[in-house]
């Protein structure tokens, strides 16, 4: 049996510790959320994810979903772009309650499409010329994406547990590669969940009634994603002390039958959405460093807190997937049958 050990934070982060290392929710930032999540895992999590090549691969894959969302192929963009956000405010506008959203994606799609028609006054017509990928009619699918990603990872662990018992070395390696791939790509979306501007219609400059005079210019999203972090010089070491050990999520069945992971993700997004207006207020108070001013400690603290939060949540999801994955019984029966077929029949007794 492989020895398990808790990889220290320093060991996981060592390859990215440098004075020049800055955090952001662009590709480098997503890498770091994944690395933080790795550092939060307890000793009973499989050790192969701690190999240096696996750590680097998981960090690299944190950027993969953005490579899909920025693709020039409209079919891919149509499918993937809304996976990265949920504009919460569109739900009540459509007469939907975040507390009762269906955890099945296509049930939600049908419900939202119907609700949008029924509340047409809240949804101005979309200019087709500005909507080539046909995504503007959707509020985003981020909590569904994370829940489905969790399910994919859990099934990969279910297979791995059986291959470890009955598979060939090559099959075990392949099953581990699947786990690494799914952990890495899932991490991107969890990172998106902690960026308040991925939870709101106010995602790039304030729109609509604006009595306080929040910033309305485009580029605000990019400033929060990366500009502020670079200007503040936030380093991984600054955020590391905020990290805590991954905590498993409860998978207890719910009376309403909805997926408990989905409900936890929606609840989490609702909480991050509460930071949207404080974020714009910080900007109004000149705390976010936009323009010719320095980033104030309050602005810096908010970003550090969100990055640490992403790592903790992701670690908790990975841990829950590992611990809760049952061995794949179908795969097990196939591999046992294969083993029996390989066993040579007893040689006839010679007279
Ligand atoms: Zn994204």
CSV table of C-alpha atoms and ligand atoms in Angstrom, one decimal:
chain,number,residue,atom,x,y,z
A,1,UNK,CA,0.0,0.0,0.0
A,2,UNK,CA,1.2,3.5,-0.8
A,3,UNK,CA,2.1,5.6,2.1
A,4,UNK,CA,-0.1,8.7,2.4
A,5,UNK,CA,1.1,12.0,3.7
A,6,UNK,CA,-0.3,15.4,3.9
A,7,UNK,CA,1.6,17.5,1.5
A,8,UNK,CA,2.7,20.6,3.2
A,9,UNK,CA,1.5,23.9,1.8
A,10,UNK,CA,5.1,24.9,1.2
A,11,UNK,CA,5.7,21.8,-0.9
A,12,UNK,CA,2.7,22.3,-3.1
A,13,UNK,CA,3.3,25.9,-3.5
A,14,UNK,CA,7.1,25.7,-3.9
A,15,UNK,CA,7.1,25.8,-7.7
A,16,UNK,CA,5.2,29.0,-7.7
A,17,UNK,CA,6.8,30.8,-4.8
A,18,UNK,CA,8.7,33.8,-6.1
A,19,UNK,CA,8.7,37.5,-5.7
A,20,UNK,CA,7.3,37.8,-9.2
A,21,UNK,CA,4.3,35.5,-8.5
A,22,UNK,CA,1.1,37.4,-8.6
A,23,UNK,CA,-2.4,36.2,-8.1
A,24,UNK,CA,-5.3,36.7,-10.5
A,25,UNK,CA,-8.5,35.0,-11.6
A,26,UNK,CA,-7.1,34.8,-15.1
A,27,UNK,CA,-5.1,31.7,-15.9
A,28,UNK,CA,-2.4,32.3,-13.1
A,29,UNK,CA,-5.1,32.9,-10.5
A,30,UNK,CA,-7.0,29.8,-11.4
A,31,UNK,CA,-3.8,27.8,-11.2
A,32,UNK,CA,-3.3,29.0,-7.7
A,33,UNK,CA,-6.8,28.2,-6.5
A,34,UNK,CA,-6.1,24.6,-7.7
A,35,UNK,CA,-2.8,24.6,-5.8
A,36,UNK,CA,-4.4,25.9,-2.7
A,37,UNK,CA,-7.0,23.1,-2.9
A,38,UNK,CA,-4.2,20.5,-3.2
A,39,UNK,CA,-2.6,21.9,-0.1
A,40,UNK,CA,-5.8,21.6,1.8
A,41,UNK,CA,-6.2,17.8,1.4
A,42,UNK,CA,-5.8,15.4,4.3
A,43,UNK,CA,-3.6,12.3,4.3
A,44,UNK,CA,-6.3,9.8,3.2
A,45,UNK,CA,-6.6,11.5,-0.2
A,46,UNK,CA,-4.8,9.5,-2.9
A,47,UNK,CA,-1.1,10.2,-3.0
A,48,UNK,CA,-0.6,10.2,-6.8
A,49,UNK,CA,-2.0,13.8,-7.0
A,50,UNK,CA,0.9,15.0,-5.0
A,51,UNK,CA,3.6,13.9,-7.5
A,52,UNK,CA,5.2,17.1,-8.9
A,53,UNK,CA,4.0,16.3,-12.5
A,54,UNK,CA,0.4,15.8,-11.2
A,55,UNK,CA,0.6,19.0,-9.3
A,56,UNK,CA,1.7,20.9,-12.4
A,57,UNK,CA,-0.9,19.2,-14.6
A,58,UNK,CA,-3.7,20.0,-12.2
A,59,UNK,CA,-2.5,23.6,-12.1
A,60,UNK,CA,-2.2,23.8,-15.9
A,61,UNK,CA,-5.7,22.4,-16.3
A,62,UNK,CA,-7.2,25.2,-14.2
A,63,UNK,CA,-7.0,27.3,-17.3
A,64,UNK,CA,-8.6,24.8,-19.7
A,65,UNK,CA,-12.2,25.9,-19.5
A,66,UNK,CA,-11.3,29.5,-20.3
A,67,UNK,CA,-9.6,28.2,-23.5
A,68,UNK,CA,-13.0,26.6,-24.4
A,69,UNK,CA,-15.0,29.7,-23.4
A,70,UNK,CA,-12.8,32.0,-25.6
A,71,UNK,CA,-12.8,29.6,-28.6
A,72,UNK,CA,-13.7,31.1,-32.0
A,73,UNK,CA,-16.0,28.1,-32.7
A,74,UNK,CA,-19.4,29.4,-31.8
A,75,UNK,CA,-20.9,26.0,-31.0
A,76,UNK,CA,-18.3,25.5,-28.3
A,77,UNK,CA,-18.7,29.0,-27.0
A,78,UNK,CA,-22.5,28.6,-27.0
A,79,UNK,CA,-22.2,25.5,-24.9
A,80,UNK,CA,-19.3,26.6,-22.6
A,81,UNK,CA,-19.5,30.3,-22.0
A,82,UNK,CA,-22.5,30.3,-19.7
A,83,UNK,CA,-20.9,27.5,-17.6
A,84,UNK,CA,-18.7,30.1,-16.0
A,85,UNK,CA,-21.2,32.3,-14.3
A,86,UNK,CA,-24.7,32.7,-12.8
A,87,UNK,CA,-26.3,36.2,-12.9
A,88,UNK,CA,-28.4,35.7,-9.8
A,89,UNK,CA,-30.5,38.8,-10.3
A,90,UNK,CA,-32.0,37.3,-13.4
A,91,UNK,CA,-33.7,34.6,-11.4
A,92,UNK,CA,-36.2,36.8,-9.4
A,93,UNK,CA,-36.7,38.8,-12.6
A,94,UNK,CA,-37.9,35.6,-14.1
A,95,UNK,CA,-40.0,34.7,-11.1
A,96,UNK,CA,-37.6,32.0,-10.0
A,97,UNK,CA,-36.3,31.5,-6.4
A,98,UNK,CA,-32.6,30.6,-6.0
A,99,UNK,CA,-33.7,28.4,-3.0
A,100,UNK,CA,-35.8,26.1,-5.2
A,101,UNK,CA,-33.8,25.9,-8.4
A,102,UNK,CA,-33.9,22.4,-10.0
A,103,UNK,CA,-30.6,20.6,-9.8
A,104,UNK,CA,-31.1,19.1,-13.2
A,105,UNK,CA,-29.7,21.5,-15.8
A,106,UNK,CA,-32.3,20.9,-18.5
A,107,UNK,CA,-35.2,21.2,-16.2
A,108,UNK,CA,-33.8,24.6,-15.3
A,109,UNK,CA,-33.3,25.5,-18.9
A,110,UNK,CA,-37.0,24.7,-19.7
A,111,UNK,CA,-38.2,26.6,-16.6
A,112,UNK,CA,-36.1,29.7,-17.3
A,113,UNK,CA,-37.1,29.8,-21.0
A,114,UNK,CA,-40.8,29.7,-20.0
A,115,UNK,CA,-40.3,32.2,-17.2
A,116,UNK,CA,-38.4,34.6,-19.5
A,117,UNK,CA,-41.4,34.6,-21.9
A,118,UNK,CA,-43.8,35.1,-19.0
A,119,UNK,CA,-41.8,38.1,-17.6
A,120,UNK,CA,-40.8,39.6,-20.9
A,121,UNK,CA,-41.1,43.1,-19.4
A,122,UNK,CA,-37.9,42.3,-17.3
A,123,UNK,CA,-35.9,41.1,-20.3
A,124,UNK,CA,-35.3,43.6,-23.1
A,125,UNK,CA,-35.0,42.1,-26.6
A,126,UNK,CA,-31.6,40.8,-27.6
A,127,UNK,CA,-29.9,42.2,-30.6
A,128,UNK,CA,-28.9,39.1,-32.7
A,129,UNK,CA,-25.9,41.0,-34.1
A,130,UNK,CA,-24.5,41.3,-30.5
A,131,UNK,CA,-25.3,37.7,-29.7
A,132,UNK,CA,-23.5,35.5,-32.3
A,133,UNK,CA,-23.1,32.6,-29.9
A,134,UNK,CA,-26.7,32.9,-28.7
A,135,UNK,CA,-25.8,32.9,-25.0
A,136,UNK,CA,-27.4,36.2,-23.9
A,137,UNK,CA,-30.8,34.7,-23.2
A,138,UNK,CA,-29.3,32.5,-20.4
A,139,UNK,CA,-28.4,33.7,-16.9
A,140,UNK,CA,-25.5,31.2,-16.8
A,141,UNK,CA,-25.1,27.7,-15.5
A,142,UNK,CA,-22.2,27.8,-13.0
A,143,UNK,CA,-23.7,25.8,-10.1
A,144,UNK,CA,-24.9,23.1,-12.5
A,145,UNK,CA,-21.4,23.0,-14.1
A,146,UNK,CA,-19.7,22.5,-10.7
A,147,UNK,CA,-22.2,19.8,-9.6
A,148,UNK,CA,-21.8,17.9,-12.9
A,149,UNK,CA,-18.0,18.2,-12.6
A,150,UNK,CA,-18.2,16.8,-9.1
A,151,UNK,CA,-20.2,13.8,-10.5
A,152,UNK,CA,-17.6,13.2,-13.2
A,153,UNK,CA,-14.8,13.2,-10.7
A,154,UNK,CA,-16.7,10.9,-8.3
A,155,UNK,CA,-17.2,8.3,-11.1
A,156,UNK,CA,-13.5,8.5,-12.0
A,157,UNK,CA,-12.8,7.6,-8.4
A,158,UNK,CA,-15.3,4.8,-8.5
A,159,UNK,CA,-13.4,3.3,-11.5
A,160,UNK,CA,-10.0,3.9,-10.0
A,161,UNK,CA,-11.0,2.0,-6.8
A,162,UNK,CA,-11.9,-1.0,-8.9
A,163,UNK,CA,-8.8,-0.8,-11.2
A,164,UNK,CA,-6.6,-0.6,-8.2
A,165,UNK,CA,-8.1,-4.0,-7.1
A,166,UNK,CA,-8.4,-5.8,-10.5
A,167,UNK,CA,-6.8,-3.7,-13.2
A,168,UNK,CA,-3.5,-3.7,-15.0
A,169,UNK,CA,-0.8,-1.1,-14.2
A,170,UNK,CA,-1.7,0.7,-17.5
A,171,UNK,CA,-5.4,0.8,-16.5
A,172,UNK,CA,-4.6,2.1,-13.1
A,173,UNK,CA,-2.4,4.9,-14.6
A,174,UNK,CA,-5.1,5.8,-17.1
A,175,UNK,CA,-7.7,6.0,-14.3
A,176,UNK,CA,-5.4,8.2,-12.3
A,177,UNK,CA,-4.9,10.5,-15.4
A,178,UNK,CA,-8.7,10.8,-15.6
A,179,UNK,CA,-8.9,11.9,-12.0
A,180,UNK,CA,-6.1,14.5,-12.5
A,181,UNK,CA,-7.9,15.9,-15.6
A,182,UNK,CA,-11.2,16.2,-13.9
A,183,UNK,CA,-9.8,17.7,-10.7
A,184,UNK,CA,-7.9,20.3,-12.7
A,185,UNK,CA,-10.8,21.4,-15.0
A,186,UNK,CA,-13.3,21.4,-12.2
A,187,UNK,CA,-11.1,23.7,-10.2
A,188,UNK,CA,-11.5,26.4,-12.8
A,189,UNK,CA,-15.3,26.6,-12.2
A,190,UNK,CA,-14.9,26.6,-8.4
A,191,UNK,CA,-12.5,29.5,-8.8
A,192,UNK,CA,-15.1,31.3,-10.9
A,193,UNK,CA,-17.6,30.9,-8.1
A,194,UNK,CA,-15.5,33.0,-5.7
A,195,UNK,CA,-15.2,35.9,-8.1
A,196,UNK,CA,-18.2,38.1,-7.1
A,197,UNK,CA,-18.5,39.5,-10.7
A,198,UNK,CA,-19.3,35.9,-11.9
A,199,UNK,CA,-22.5,35.9,-9.8
A,200,UNK,CA,-24.2,39.1,-11.1
A,201,UNK,CA,-25.7,41.1,-14.0
A,202,UNK,CA,-23.3,43.8,-12.8
A,203,UNK,CA,-20.4,41.8,-14.1
A,204,UNK,CA,-18.6,44.6,-16.0
A,205,UNK,CA,-19.6,48.1,-14.7
A,206,UNK,CA,-22.9,49.0,-13.0
A,207,UNK,CA,-26.0,48.9,-15.1
A,208,UNK,CA,-29.5,50.1,-14.4
A,209,UNK,CA,-30.5,52.5,-11.5
A,210,UNK,CA,-27.4,53.8,-9.9
A,211,UNK,CA,-28.2,56.2,-7.1
A,212,UNK,CA,-24.8,55.9,-5.4
A,213,UNK,CA,-22.9,56.4,-8.6
A,214,UNK,CA,-21.0,53.2,-8.9
A,215,UNK,CA,-18.5,52.8,-11.8
A,216,UNK,CA,-20.2,52.1,-15.0
A,217,UNK,CA,-17.2,51.7,-17.4
A,218,UNK,CA,-16.3,48.5,-19.1
A,219,UNK,CA,-13.0,46.9,-18.0
A,220,UNK,CA,-14.1,46.7,-14.3
A,221,UNK,CA,-14.3,42.9,-14.6
A,222,UNK,CA,-10.8,42.7,-16.0
A,223,UNK,CA,-9.5,45.1,-13.3
A,224,UNK,CA,-10.9,42.8,-10.5
A,225,UNK,CA,-9.8,39.6,-12.3
A,226,UNK,CA,-6.2,40.6,-12.8
A,227,UNK,CA,-5.3,44.3,-12.8
A,228,UNK,CA,-5.9,45.0,-9.1
A,229,UNK,CA,-3.9,41.9,-8.1
A,230,UNK,CA,-1.0,42.8,-10.2
A,231,UNK,CA,-1.0,46.4,-9.0
A,232,UNK,CA,-1.3,45.3,-5.3
A,233,UNK,CA,1.5,42.8,-5.8
A,234,UNK,CA,-0.5,40.1,-4.0
A,235,UNK,CA,1.7,37.0,-3.7
A,236,UNK,CA,0.8,33.4,-2.9
A,237,UNK,CA,2.6,33.7,0.4
A,238,UNK,CA,0.2,36.5,1.4
A,239,UNK,CA,-2.9,34.3,0.8
A,240,UNK,CA,-1.5,31.0,2.2
A,241,UNK,CA,-2.0,31.8,5.9
A,242,UNK,CA,-5.7,32.2,5.2
A,243,UNK,CA,-6.0,28.6,4.0
A,244,UNK,CA,-7.6,25.9,6.2
A,245,UNK,CA,-8.0,22.1,5.8
A,246,UNK,CA,-10.5,20.9,3.3
A,247,UNK,CA,-13.9,19.9,4.9
A,248,UNK,CA,-16.1,17.3,3.3
A,249,UNK,CA,-19.6,18.3,2.2
A,250,UNK,CA,-22.7,16.6,3.5
A,251,UNK,CA,-24.3,14.4,0.9
A,252,UNK,CA,-27.3,13.5,3.0
A,253,UNK,CA,-30.4,13.2,0.8
A,254,UNK,CA,-32.7,16.2,0.9
A,255,UNK,CA,-36.4,16.0,1.5
A,256,UNK,CA,-37.0,17.9,-1.8
A,257,UNK,CA,-34.9,15.4,-3.7
A,258,UNK,CA,-32.5,18.0,-5.0
A,259,UNK,CA,-28.8,17.2,-5.3
A,260,UNK,CA,-27.1,18.4,-2.0
A,261,UNK,CA,-23.9,19.4,-3.9
A,262,UNK,CA,-26.0,21.6,-6.2
A,263,UNK,CA,-27.8,23.2,-3.3
A,264,UNK,CA,-24.5,23.9,-1.5
A,265,UNK,CA,-23.1,25.5,-4.7
A,266,UNK,CA,-26.1,27.7,-5.2
A,267,UNK,CA,-26.0,28.8,-1.5
A,268,UNK,CA,-22.3,29.6,-1.9
A,269,UNK,CA,-22.9,31.7,-5.1
A,270,UNK,CA,-25.7,33.5,-3.3
A,271,UNK,CA,-23.2,34.4,-0.6
A,272,UNK,CA,-20.6,35.7,-3.0
A,273,UNK,CA,-23.3,37.7,-4.8
A,274,UNK,CA,-23.7,39.7,-1.5
A,275,UNK,CA,-20.1,41.0,-2.1
A,276,UNK,CA,-21.0,42.6,-5.5
A,277,UNK,CA,-22.2,45.9,-4.1
A,278,UNK,CA,-19.5,46.1,-1.4
A,279,UNK,CA,-17.0,45.6,-4.2
A,280,UNK,CA,-18.4,48.5,-6.2
A,281,UNK,CA,-18.5,50.6,-3.0
A,282,UNK,CA,-14.8,49.9,-2.4
A,283,UNK,CA,-14.2,51.2,-5.9
A,284,UNK,CA,-16.2,54.3,-5.2
A,285,UNK,CA,-14.2,54.8,-2.0
A,286,UNK,CA,-11.0,54.6,-4.1
A,287,UNK,CA,-9.9,51.3,-2.4
A,288,UNK,CA,-9.4,49.2,-5.5
A,289,UNK,CA,-6.6,51.1,-7.0
A,290,UNK,CA,-8.3,51.8,-10.3
A,291,UNK,CA,-6.7,54.8,-12.0
A,292,UNK,CA,-3.8,56.7,-10.5
A,293,UNK,CA,-4.1,55.5,-6.9
A,294,UNK,CA,-2.7,52.6,-4.9
A,295,UNK,CA,-4.7,49.5,-3.9
A,296,UNK,CA,-5.9,50.0,-0.3
A,297,UNK,CA,-5.6,47.2,2.3
A,298,UNK,CA,-9.4,46.7,2.2
A,299,UNK,CA,-9.3,46.0,-1.5
A,300,UNK,CA,-6.4,43.6,-1.2
A,301,UNK,CA,-8.0,41.7,1.7
A,302,UNK,CA,-11.2,41.0,-0.2
A,303,UNK,CA,-9.3,39.5,-3.1
A,304,UNK,CA,-7.1,37.4,-0.8
A,305,UNK,CA,-10.1,36.2,1.1
A,306,UNK,CA,-11.9,35.1,-2.1
A,307,UNK,CA,-8.9,33.2,-3.5
A,308,UNK,CA,-8.4,31.3,-0.2
A,309,UNK,CA,-12.2,30.6,-0.1
A,310,UNK,CA,-11.9,29.0,-3.6
A,311,UNK,CA,-9.1,26.7,-2.6
A,312,UNK,CA,-11.0,25.5,0.5
A,313,UNK,CA,-14.2,24.8,-1.3
A,314,UNK,CA,-12.4,23.0,-4.1
A,315,UNK,CA,-10.4,20.9,-1.7
A,316,UNK,CA,-13.7,20.0,0.1
A,317,UNK,CA,-15.3,19.0,-3.1
A,318,UNK,CA,-12.4,16.8,-4.2
A,319,UNK,CA,-12.3,15.2,-0.8
A,320,UNK,CA,-16.0,14.5,-0.8
A,321,UNK,CA,-15.8,12.9,-4.3
A,322,UNK,CA,-13.0,10.6,-3.2
A,323,UNK,CA,-14.5,9.5,0.1
A,324,UNK,CA,-18.1,9.1,-1.2
A,325,UNK,CA,-17.3,7.3,-4.5
A,326,UNK,CA,-18.5,3.7,-4.3
A,327,UNK,CA,-16.5,1.1,-6.3
A,328,UNK,CA,-18.0,0.7,-9.7
A,329,UNK,CA,-19.8,-2.6,-9.5
A,330,UNK,CA,-20.4,-3.0,-13.2
A,331,UNK,CA,-16.7,-2.5,-14.0
A,332,UNK,CA,-15.8,-4.9,-11.1
A,333,UNK,CA,-18.0,-7.7,-12.6
A,334,UNK,CA,-16.3,-7.1,-16.1
A,335,UNK,CA,-12.8,-7.3,-14.6
A,336,UNK,CA,-13.6,-10.4,-12.5
A,337,UNK,CA,-15.0,-12.1,-15.7
A,338,UNK,CA,-11.9,-11.2,-17.6
A,339,UNK,CA,-9.7,-12.6,-14.8
A,340,UNK,CA,-11.6,-15.9,-14.8
A,341,UNK,CA,-11.3,-16.2,-18.6
A,342,UNK,CA,-7.6,-15.7,-18.4
A,343,UNK,CA,-7.2,-18.4,-15.8
A,344,UNK,CA,-6.1,-21.6,-17.7
A,345,UNK,CA,-8.5,-24.6,-17.4
A,346,UNK,CA,-7.1,-27.5,-15.3
A,347,UNK,CA,-5.0,-29.8,-17.4
A,348,UNK,CA,-6.6,-33.2,-17.9
A,349,UNK,CA,-5.1,-35.9,-15.7
A,350,UNK,CA,-3.0,-38.3,-17.8
A,351,UNK,CA,-3.5,-41.9,-17.3
B,1,LIG,ZN1,-14.2,30.9,-16.1
